[in-house]
Short mmCIF file of C-alpha atoms and ligand atoms in Angstrom, two decimals:
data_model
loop_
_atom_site.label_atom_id
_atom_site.label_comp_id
_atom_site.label_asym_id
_atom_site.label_seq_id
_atom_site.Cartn_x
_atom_site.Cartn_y
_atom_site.Cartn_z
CA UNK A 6 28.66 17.16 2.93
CA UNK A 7 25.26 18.12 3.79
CA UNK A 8 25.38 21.55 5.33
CA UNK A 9 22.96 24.28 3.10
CA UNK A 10 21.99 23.93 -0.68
CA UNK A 11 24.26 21.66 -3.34
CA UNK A 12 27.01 23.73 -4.34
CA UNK A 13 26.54 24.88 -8.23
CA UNK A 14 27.55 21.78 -10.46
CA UNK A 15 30.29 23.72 -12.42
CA UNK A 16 32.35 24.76 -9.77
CA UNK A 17 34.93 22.52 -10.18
CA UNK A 18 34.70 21.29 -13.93
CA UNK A 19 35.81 17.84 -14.49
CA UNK A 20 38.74 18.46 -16.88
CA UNK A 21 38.86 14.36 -18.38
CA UNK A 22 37.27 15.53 -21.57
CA UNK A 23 39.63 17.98 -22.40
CA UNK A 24 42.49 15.51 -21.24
CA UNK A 25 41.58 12.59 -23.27
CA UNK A 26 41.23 14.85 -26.45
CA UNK A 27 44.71 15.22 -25.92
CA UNK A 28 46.22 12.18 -26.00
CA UNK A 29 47.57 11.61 -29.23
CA UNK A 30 47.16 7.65 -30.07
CA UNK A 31 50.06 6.22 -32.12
CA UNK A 32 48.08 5.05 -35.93
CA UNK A 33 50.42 1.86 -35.62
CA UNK A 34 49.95 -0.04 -32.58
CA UNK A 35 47.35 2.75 -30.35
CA UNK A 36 49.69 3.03 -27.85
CA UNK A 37 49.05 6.81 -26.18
CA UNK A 38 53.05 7.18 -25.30
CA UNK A 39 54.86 9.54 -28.08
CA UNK A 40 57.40 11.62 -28.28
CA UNK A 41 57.80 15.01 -30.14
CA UNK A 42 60.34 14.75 -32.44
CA UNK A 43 60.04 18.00 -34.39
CA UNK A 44 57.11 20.79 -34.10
CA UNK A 45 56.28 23.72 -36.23
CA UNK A 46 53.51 25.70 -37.46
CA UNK A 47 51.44 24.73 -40.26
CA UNK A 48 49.20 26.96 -41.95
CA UNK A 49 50.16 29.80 -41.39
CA UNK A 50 49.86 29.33 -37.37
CA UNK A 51 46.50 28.75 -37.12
CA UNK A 52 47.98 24.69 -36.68
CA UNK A 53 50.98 23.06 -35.11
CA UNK A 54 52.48 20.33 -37.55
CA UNK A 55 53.97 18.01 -34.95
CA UNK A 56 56.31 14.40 -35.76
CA UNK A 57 55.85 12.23 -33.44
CA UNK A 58 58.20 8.89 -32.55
CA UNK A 59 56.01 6.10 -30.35
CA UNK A 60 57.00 5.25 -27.62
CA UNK A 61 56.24 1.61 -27.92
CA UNK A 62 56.80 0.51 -31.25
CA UNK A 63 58.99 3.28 -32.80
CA UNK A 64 56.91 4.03 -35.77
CA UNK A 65 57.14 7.67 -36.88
CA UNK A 66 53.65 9.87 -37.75
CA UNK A 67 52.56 13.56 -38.04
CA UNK A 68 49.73 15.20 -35.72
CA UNK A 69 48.61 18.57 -37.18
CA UNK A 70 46.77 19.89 -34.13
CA UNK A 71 44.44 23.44 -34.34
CA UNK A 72 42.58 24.52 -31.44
CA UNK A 73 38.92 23.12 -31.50
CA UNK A 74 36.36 25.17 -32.78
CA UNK A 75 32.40 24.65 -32.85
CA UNK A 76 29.91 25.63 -35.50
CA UNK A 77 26.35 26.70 -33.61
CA UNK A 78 23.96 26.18 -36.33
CA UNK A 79 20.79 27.59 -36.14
CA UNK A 80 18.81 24.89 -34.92
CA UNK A 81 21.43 24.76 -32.01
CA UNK A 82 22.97 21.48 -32.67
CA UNK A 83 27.01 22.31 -33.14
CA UNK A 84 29.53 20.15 -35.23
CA UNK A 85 33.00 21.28 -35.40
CA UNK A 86 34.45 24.12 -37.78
CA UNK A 87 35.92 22.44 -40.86
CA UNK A 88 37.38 24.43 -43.86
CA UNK A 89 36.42 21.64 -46.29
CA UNK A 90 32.70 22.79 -45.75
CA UNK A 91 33.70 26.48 -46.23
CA UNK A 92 35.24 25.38 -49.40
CA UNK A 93 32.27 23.13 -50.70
CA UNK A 94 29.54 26.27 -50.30
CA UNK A 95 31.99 29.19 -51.85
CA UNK A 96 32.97 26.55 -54.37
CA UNK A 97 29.04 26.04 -55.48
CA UNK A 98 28.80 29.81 -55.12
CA UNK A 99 31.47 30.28 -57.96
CA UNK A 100 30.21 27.51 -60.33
CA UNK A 101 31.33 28.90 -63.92
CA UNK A 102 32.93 31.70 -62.57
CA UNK A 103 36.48 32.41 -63.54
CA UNK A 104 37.99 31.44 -59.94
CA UNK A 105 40.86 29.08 -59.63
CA UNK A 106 40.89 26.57 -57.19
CA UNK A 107 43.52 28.03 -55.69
CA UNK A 108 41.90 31.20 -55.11
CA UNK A 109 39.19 29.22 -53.53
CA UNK A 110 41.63 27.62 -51.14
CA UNK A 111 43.05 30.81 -50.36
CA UNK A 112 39.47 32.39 -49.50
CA UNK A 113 38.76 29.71 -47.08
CA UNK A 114 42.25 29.96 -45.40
CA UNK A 115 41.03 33.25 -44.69
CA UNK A 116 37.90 32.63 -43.18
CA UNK A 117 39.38 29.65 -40.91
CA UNK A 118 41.87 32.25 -39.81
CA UNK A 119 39.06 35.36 -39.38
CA UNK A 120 37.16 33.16 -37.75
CA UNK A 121 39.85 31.19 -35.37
CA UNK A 122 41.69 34.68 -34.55
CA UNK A 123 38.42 35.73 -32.85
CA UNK A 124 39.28 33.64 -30.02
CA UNK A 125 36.19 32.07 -29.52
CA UNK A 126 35.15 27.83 -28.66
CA UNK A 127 32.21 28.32 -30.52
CA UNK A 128 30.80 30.21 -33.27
CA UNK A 129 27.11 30.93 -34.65
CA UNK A 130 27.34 29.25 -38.27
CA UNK A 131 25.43 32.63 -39.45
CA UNK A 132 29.03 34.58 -38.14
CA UNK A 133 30.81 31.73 -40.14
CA UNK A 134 28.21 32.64 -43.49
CA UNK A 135 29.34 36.21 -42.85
CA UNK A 136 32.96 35.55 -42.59
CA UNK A 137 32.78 34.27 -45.82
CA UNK A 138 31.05 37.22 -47.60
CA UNK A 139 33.59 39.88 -47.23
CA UNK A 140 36.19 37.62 -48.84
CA UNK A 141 33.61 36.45 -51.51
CA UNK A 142 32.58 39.98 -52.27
CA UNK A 143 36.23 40.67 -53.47
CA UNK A 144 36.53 37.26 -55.50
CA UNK A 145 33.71 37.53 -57.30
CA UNK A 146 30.30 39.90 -57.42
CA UNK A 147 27.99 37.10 -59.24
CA UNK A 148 29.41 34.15 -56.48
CA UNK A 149 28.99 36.84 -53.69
CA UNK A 150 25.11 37.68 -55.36
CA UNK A 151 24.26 34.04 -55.19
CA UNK A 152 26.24 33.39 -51.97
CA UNK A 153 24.17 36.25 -50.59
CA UNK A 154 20.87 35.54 -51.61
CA UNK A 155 21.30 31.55 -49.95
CA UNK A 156 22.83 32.95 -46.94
CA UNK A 157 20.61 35.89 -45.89
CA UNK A 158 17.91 34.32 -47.39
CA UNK A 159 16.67 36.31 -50.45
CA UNK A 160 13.18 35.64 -50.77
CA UNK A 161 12.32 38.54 -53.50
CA UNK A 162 13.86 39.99 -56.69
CA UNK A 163 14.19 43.27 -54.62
CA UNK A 164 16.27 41.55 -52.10
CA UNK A 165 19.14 41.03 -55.23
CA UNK A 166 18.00 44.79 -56.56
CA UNK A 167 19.18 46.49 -53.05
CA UNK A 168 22.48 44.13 -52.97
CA UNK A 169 23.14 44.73 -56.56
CA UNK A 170 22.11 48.40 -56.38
CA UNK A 171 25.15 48.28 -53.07
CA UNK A 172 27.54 46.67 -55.15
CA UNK A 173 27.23 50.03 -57.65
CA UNK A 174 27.61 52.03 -55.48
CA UNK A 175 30.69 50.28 -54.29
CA UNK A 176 31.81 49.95 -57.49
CA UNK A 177 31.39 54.01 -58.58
CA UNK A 178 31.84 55.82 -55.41
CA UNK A 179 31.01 59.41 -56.99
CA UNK A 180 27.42 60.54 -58.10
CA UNK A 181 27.84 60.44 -62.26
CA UNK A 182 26.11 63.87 -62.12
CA UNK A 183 27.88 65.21 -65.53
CA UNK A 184 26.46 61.90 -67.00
CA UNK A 185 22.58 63.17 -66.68
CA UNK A 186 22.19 64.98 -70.18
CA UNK A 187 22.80 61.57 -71.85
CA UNK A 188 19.90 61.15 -74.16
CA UNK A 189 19.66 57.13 -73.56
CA UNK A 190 16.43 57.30 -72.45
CA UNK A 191 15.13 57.40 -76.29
CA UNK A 192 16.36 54.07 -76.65
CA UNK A 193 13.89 52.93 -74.85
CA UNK A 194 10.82 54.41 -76.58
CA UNK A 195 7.98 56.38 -75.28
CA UNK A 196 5.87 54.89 -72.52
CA UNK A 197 2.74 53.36 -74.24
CA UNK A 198 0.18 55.77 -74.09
CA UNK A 199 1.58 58.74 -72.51
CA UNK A 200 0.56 61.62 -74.47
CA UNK A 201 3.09 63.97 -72.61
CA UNK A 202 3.47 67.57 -73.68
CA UNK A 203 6.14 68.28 -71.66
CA UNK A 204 9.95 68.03 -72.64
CA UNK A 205 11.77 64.79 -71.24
CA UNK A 206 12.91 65.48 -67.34
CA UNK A 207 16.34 66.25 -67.10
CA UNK A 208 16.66 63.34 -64.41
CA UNK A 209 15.13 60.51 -66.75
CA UNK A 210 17.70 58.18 -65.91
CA UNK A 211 15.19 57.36 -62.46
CA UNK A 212 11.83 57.27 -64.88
CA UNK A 213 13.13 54.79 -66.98
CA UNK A 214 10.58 52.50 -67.24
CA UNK A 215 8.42 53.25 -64.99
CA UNK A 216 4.43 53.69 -66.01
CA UNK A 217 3.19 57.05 -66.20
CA UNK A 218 0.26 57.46 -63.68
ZN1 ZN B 308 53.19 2.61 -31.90
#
């Protein structure tokens, strides 16, 4: 075993973590010897519920069992994915919104499952932020705003101008063009000392506002 250079130190991966993550301990007497009694999926497949009878003392218990799945945050240290946390940041997001608990649930079933469907042992917690988004956007605009502006880290009131001026756009896919002749510019006065001759532009609605050089 000393011909040449040491062989690369993955080749042949030691599998004992992954095997004593397995072994399902009964909560009774710790014995590792069960039996499935009865398996099924739990929500909506992204788990398997299973009942399990011990082997050595008999006692009965459930095992809900999901594939494991690492958050890389981005200072590098990982913790594993948990829904609960999902649920605590869209749940701040939505403080004194009208969103029902269940609808929260719901949201953060979906981003487990986006998330877990992608296959993937680990994923970068800014991917996890993201997952969240699309299914915020269509809860709720304000959560999604402030969701947005924690998230992506909003640092200036033009950062929430270009989200909120997307979420218009979104929100009124066709150019208003017939709209334009609408005289509510005078609502909003004359800008202070602008002597101007000329007739109000037709396309106001983008001067509003705005000093006159
Ligand atoms: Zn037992």
């Amino acid at each position: 075993m000393h011909d040449g250079p040491a062989p690369p130190a993955r080749a042949r991966p030691v599998p004992r973590d992954e095997e004593v993550t397995r072994v399902v301990r009964c909560p009774f007497c710790r014995a590792a010897d069960s039996r499935v009694v009865d398996s099924r999926e739990a929500d909506e497949g992204s788990a398997i519920r299973r009942r399990r009878a011990c082997q050595a003392c008999g006692q009965r218990f459930t095992t809900v069992e999901a594939p494991s799945l690492l958050v890389i945050k981005r200072s590098g240290v990982t913790e594993p994915f948990r829904r609960d946390k999902v649920l605590a940041g869209v749940r701040k997001a939505c403080q004194g919104r009208p969103v029902t608990e269940d609808a929260l649930a719901a949201l953060a079933q979906r981003v487990e499952q986006d998330v877990r469907a992608r296959g993937v042992a680990g994923i970068a917690s800014d991917d996890v932020g993201r997952a969240i988004l699309t299914p915020l956007h269509d809860l709720d605009e304000v959560a999604y705003l402030r969701f947005a502006s924690v998230y992506r880290a909003f640092e200036f009131l033009a950062d929430f101008e270009a989200e909120i001026a997307l979420l218009r756009l979104e929100r009124e896919p066709g150019p208003p063009a017939d709209d334009r002749h609408e005289p509510e510019v005078h609502d909003l006065g004359p800008p202070a000392g602008a002597a101007v001759p000329a007739p109000p532009p037709t396309g106001a609605r983008a001067s509003g506002g705005a000093p006159a050089p």
